PDB file of C-alpha atoms in Angstrom:
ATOM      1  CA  UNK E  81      -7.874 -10.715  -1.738  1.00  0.00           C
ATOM      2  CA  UNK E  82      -7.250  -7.084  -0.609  1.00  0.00           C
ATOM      3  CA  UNK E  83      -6.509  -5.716   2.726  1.00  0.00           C
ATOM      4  CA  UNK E  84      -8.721  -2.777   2.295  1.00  0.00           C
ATOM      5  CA  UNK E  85     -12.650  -2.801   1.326  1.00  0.00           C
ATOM      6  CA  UNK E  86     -13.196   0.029  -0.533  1.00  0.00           C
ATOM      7  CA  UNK E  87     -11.360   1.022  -3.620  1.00  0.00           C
ATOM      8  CA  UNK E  88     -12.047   4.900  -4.522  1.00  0.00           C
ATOM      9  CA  UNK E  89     -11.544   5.842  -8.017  1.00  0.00           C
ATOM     10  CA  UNK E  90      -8.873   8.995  -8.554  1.00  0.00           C
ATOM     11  CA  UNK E  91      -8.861  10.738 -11.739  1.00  0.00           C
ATOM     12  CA  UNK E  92      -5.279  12.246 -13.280  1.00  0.00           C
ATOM     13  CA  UNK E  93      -4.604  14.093 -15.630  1.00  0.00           C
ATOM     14  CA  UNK E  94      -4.483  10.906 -18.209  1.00  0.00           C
ATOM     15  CA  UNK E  95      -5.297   7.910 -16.858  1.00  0.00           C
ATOM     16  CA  UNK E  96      -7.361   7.107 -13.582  1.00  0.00           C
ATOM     17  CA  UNK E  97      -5.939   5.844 -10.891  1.00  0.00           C
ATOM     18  CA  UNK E  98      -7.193   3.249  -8.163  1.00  0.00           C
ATOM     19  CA  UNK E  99      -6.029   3.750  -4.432  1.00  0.00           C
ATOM     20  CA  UNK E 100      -7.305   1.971  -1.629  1.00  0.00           C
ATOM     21  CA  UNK E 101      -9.473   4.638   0.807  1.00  0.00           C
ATOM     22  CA  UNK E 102      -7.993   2.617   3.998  1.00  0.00           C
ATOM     23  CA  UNK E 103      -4.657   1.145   3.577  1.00  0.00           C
ATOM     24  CA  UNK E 104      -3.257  -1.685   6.085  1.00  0.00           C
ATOM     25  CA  UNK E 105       0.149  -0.527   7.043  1.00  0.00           C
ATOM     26  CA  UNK E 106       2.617  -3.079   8.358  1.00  0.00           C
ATOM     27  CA  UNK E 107       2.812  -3.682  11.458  1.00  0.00           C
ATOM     28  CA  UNK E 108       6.250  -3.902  12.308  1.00  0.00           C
ATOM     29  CA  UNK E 109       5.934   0.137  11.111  1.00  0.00           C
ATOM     30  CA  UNK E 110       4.123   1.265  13.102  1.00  0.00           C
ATOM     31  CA  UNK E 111       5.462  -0.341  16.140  1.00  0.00           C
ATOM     32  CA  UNK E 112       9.260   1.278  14.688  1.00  0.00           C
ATOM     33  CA  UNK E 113       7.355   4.363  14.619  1.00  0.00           C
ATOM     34  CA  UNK E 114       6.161   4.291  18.280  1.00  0.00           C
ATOM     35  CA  UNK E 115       9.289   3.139  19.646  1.00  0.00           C
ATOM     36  CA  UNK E 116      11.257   6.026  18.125  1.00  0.00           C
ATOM     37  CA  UNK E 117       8.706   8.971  18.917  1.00  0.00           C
ATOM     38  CA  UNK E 118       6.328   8.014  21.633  1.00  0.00           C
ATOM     39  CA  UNK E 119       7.720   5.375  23.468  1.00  0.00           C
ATOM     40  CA  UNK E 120       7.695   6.414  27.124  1.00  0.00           C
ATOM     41  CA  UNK E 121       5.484   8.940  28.843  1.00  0.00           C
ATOM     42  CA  UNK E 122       6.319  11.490  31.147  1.00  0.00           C
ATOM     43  CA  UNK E 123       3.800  10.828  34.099  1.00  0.00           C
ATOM     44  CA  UNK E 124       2.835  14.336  35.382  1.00  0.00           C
ATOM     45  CA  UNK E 125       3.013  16.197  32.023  1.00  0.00           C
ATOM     46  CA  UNK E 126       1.885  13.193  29.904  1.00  0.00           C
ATOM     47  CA  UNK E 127       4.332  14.262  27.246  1.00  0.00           C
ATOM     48  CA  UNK E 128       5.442  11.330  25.218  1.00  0.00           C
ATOM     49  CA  UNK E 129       8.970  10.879  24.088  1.00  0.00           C
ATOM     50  CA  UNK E 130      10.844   7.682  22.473  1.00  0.00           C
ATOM     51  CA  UNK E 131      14.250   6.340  21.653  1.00  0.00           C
ATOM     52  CA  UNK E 132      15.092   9.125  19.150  1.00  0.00           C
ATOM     53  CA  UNK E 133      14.995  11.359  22.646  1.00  0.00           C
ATOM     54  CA  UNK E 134      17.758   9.500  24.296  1.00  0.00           C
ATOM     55  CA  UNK E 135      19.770   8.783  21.190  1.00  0.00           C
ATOM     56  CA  UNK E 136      20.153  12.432  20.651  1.00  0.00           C
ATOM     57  CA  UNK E 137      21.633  13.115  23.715  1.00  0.00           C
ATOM     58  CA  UNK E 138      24.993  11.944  22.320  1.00  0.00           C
ATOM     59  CA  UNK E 139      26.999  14.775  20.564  1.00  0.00           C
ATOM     60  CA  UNK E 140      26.479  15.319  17.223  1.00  0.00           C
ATOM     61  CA  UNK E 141      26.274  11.215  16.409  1.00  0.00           C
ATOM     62  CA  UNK E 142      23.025  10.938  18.292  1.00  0.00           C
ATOM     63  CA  UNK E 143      21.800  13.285  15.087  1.00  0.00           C
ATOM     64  CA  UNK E 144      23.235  11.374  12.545  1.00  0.00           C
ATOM     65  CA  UNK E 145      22.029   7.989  13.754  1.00  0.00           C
ATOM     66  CA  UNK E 146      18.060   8.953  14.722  1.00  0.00           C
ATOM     67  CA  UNK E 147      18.106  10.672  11.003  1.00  0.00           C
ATOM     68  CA  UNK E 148      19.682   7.270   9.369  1.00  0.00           C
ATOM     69  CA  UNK E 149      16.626   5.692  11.452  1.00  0.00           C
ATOM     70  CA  UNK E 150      14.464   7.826  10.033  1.00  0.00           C
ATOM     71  CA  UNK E 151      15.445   6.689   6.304  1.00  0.00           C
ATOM     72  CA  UNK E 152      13.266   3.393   7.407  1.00  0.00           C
ATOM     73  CA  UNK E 153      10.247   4.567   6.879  1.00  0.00           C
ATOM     74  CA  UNK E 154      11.044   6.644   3.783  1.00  0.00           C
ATOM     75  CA  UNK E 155      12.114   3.591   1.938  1.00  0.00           C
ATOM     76  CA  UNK E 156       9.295   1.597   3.400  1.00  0.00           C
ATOM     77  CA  UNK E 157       7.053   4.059   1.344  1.00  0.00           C
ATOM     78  CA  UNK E 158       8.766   3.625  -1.757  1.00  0.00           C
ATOM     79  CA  UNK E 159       6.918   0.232  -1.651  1.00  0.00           C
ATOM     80  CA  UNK E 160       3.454   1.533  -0.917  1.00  0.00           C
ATOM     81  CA  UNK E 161       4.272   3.720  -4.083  1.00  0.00           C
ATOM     82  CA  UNK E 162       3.201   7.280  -2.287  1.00  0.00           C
ATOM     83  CA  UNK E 163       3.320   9.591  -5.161  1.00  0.00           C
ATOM     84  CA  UNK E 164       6.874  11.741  -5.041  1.00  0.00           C
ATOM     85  CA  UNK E 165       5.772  14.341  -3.935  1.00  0.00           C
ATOM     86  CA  UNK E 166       4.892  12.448  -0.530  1.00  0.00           C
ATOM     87  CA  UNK E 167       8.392  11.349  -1.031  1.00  0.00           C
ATOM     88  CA  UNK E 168       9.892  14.203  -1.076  1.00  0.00           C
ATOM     89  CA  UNK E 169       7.776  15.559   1.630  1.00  0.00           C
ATOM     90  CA  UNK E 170       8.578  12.812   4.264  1.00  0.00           C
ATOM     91  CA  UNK E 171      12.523  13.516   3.168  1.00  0.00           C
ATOM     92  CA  UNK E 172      11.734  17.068   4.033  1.00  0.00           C
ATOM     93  CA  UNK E 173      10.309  16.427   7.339  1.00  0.00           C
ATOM     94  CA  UNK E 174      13.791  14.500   8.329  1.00  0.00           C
ATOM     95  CA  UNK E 175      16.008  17.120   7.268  1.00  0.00           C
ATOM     96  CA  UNK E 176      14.010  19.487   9.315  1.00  0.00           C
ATOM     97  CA  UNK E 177      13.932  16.922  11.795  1.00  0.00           C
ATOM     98  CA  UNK E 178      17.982  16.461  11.615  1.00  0.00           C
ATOM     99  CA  UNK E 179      18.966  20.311  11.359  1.00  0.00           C
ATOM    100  CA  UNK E 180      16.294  21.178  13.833  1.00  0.00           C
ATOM    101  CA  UNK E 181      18.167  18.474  16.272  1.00  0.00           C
ATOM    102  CA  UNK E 182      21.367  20.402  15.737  1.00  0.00           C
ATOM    103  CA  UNK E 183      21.285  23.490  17.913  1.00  0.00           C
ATOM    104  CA  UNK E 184      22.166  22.342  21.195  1.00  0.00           C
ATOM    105  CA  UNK E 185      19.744  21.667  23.710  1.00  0.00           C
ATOM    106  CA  UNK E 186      17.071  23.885  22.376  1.00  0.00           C
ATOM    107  CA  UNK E 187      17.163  20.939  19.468  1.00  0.00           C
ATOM    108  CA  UNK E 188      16.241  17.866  22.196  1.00  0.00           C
ATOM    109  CA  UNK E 189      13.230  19.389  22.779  1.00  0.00           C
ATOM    110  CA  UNK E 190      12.525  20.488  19.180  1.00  0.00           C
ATOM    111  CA  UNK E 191      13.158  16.862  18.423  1.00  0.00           C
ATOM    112  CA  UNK E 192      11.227  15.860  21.032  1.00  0.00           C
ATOM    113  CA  UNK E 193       8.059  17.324  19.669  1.00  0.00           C
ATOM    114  CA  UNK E 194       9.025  17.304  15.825  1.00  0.00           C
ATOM    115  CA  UNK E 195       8.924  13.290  15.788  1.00  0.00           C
ATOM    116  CA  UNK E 196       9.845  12.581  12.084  1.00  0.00           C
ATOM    117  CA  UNK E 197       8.808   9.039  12.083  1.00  0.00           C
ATOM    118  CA  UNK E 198       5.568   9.638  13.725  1.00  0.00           C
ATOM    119  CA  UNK E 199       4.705  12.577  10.787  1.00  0.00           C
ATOM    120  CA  UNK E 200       5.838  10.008   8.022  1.00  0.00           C
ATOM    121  CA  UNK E 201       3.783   7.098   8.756  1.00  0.00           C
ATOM    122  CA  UNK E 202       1.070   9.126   8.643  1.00  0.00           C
ATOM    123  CA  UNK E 203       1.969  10.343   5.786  1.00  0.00           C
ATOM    124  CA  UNK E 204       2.242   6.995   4.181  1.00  0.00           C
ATOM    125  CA  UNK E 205      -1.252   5.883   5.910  1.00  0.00           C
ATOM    126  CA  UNK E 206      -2.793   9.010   3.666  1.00  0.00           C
ATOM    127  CA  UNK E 207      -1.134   8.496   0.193  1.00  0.00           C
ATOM    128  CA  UNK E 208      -0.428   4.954   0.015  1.00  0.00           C
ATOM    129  CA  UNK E 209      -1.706   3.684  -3.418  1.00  0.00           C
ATOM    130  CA  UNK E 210      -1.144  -0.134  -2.727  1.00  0.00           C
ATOM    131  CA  UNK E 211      -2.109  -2.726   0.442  1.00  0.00           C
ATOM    132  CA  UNK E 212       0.916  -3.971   2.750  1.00  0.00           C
ATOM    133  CA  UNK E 213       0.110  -7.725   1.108  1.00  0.00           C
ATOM    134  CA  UNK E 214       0.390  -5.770  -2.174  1.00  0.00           C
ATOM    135  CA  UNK E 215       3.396  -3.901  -1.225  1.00  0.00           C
ATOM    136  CA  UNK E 216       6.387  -6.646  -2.562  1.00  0.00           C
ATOM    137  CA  UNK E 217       8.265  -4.200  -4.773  1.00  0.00           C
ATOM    138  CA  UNK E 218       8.772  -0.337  -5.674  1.00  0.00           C
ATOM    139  CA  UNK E 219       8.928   1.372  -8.592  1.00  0.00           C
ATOM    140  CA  UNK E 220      12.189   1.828 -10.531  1.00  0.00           C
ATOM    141  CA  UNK E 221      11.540   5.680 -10.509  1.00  0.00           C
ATOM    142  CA  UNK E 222      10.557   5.842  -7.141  1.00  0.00           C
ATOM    143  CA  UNK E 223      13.612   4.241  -5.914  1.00  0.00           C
ATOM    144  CA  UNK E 224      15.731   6.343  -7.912  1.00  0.00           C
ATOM    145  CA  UNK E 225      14.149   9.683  -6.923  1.00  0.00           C
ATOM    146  CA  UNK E 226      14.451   8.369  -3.269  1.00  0.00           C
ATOM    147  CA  UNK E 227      17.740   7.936  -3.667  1.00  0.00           C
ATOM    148  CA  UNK E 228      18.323  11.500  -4.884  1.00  0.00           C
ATOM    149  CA  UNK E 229      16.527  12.521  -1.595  1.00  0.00           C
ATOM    150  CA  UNK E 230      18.681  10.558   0.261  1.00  0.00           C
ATOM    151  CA  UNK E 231      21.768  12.303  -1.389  1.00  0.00           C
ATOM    152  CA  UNK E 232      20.313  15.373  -0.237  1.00  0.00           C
ATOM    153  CA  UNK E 233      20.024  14.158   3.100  1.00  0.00           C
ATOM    154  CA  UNK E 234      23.427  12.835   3.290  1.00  0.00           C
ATOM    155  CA  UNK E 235      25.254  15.690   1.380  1.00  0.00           C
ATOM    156  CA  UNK E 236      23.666  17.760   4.359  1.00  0.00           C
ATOM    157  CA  UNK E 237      24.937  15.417   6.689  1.00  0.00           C
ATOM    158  CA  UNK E 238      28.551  15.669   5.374  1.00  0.00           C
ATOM    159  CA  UNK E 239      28.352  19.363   5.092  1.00  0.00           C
ATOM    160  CA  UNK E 240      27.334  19.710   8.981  1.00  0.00           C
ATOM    161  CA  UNK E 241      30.251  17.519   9.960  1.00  0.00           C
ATOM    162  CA  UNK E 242      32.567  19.742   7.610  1.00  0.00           C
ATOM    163  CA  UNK E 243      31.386  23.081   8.980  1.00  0.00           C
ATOM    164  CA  UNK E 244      32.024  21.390  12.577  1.00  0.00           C
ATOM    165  CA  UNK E 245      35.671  20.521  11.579  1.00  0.00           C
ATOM    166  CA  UNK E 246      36.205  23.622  10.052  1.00  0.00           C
ATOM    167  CA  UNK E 247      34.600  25.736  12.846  1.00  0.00           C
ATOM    168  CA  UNK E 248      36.879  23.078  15.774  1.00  0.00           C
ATOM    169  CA  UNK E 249      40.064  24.125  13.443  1.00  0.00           C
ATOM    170  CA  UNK E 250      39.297  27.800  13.305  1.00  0.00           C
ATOM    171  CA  UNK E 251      38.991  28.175  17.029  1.00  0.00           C
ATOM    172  CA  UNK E 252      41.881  25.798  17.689  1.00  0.00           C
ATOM    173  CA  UNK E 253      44.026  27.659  15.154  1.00  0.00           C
ATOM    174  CA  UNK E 254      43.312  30.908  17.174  1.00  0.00           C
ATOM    175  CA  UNK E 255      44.277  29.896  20.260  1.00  0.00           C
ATOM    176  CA  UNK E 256      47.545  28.532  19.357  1.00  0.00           C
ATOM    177  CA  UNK E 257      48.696  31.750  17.598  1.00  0.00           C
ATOM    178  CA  UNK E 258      47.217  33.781  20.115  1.00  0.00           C
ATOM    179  CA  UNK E 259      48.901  32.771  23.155  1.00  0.00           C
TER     180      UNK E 259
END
């Protein structure tokens, strides 16, 4: 038995294809998604911020962690089989989301309001082609191109924490040959 009721019929370029019109997501997805980007409210303003907020108040790790989070739901779509360009989408929306967070203080609020995980469930709730009780397993190619985005995301990751090394030596390197 499906999860959804209706099927609506899509038409490629060779083959049609059949994806539900209102997929079930998992639960426990949603609920990761809340936690992370809207779990407390501010009670005046009724701005809503969640754990990502807090976590990036530490120093550049608070970054790096909140945009490993964020991976979750990226490879939680992989099973859903969003088309790749979805993919690559979401995996666009946490590398804004992670150099956004970068720039100090101005990127806690950006982050604040960005919420990555948030924009990428919804993504998944639009262009999921399978139900949750359907979702078991990914597609070969799907988990290979994810894994090229997440090389992306990582090579970024590594080149941020280079250019802060190299930008710590610089200025330490001046001031001992300046004094």
């Amino acid at each position: 038995m499906r999860a959804y009721k209706e099927i609506e019929r899509v038409r490629g370029p060779h083959h049609p294809v059949l994806r539900p019109s209102n997929v079930q997501i998992e639960r426990e997805l949603e609920v990761f998604s809340q936690l992370m980007d809207n779990q407390f409210r501010v009670p005046i303003l009724g701005w809503r911020f969640g754990l990502n907020a807090i976590i990036d108040l530490i120093p550049q790790f608070g970054d790096i962690i909140t945009t490993l989070i964020a991976l979750y739901v990226l490879v939680a779509a992989v099973r859903y089989r969003v088309p790749k360009v979805t993919l690559l989408r979401m995996g666009l929306n946490i590398a804004i989301y992670f150099i956004g967070g970068l720039v100090p203080l101005a990127g806690d609020v950006f982050a604040i309001w960005w919420k990555p995980n948030i924009r990428n469930l919804n993504l998944l709730r639009r262009r999921a082609t399978v139900s949750a009780s359907e979702a078991k397993h990914g597609r070969a190619s799907d988990w290979w191109f994810v894994a090229l985005i997440m090389g992306g995301l990582l090579a970024l990751l590594f080149g941020s924490i280079a250019l802060t090394l190299f930008v710590l030596w610089y200025v330490a390197s001046q001031f001992r040959f300046g004094i």
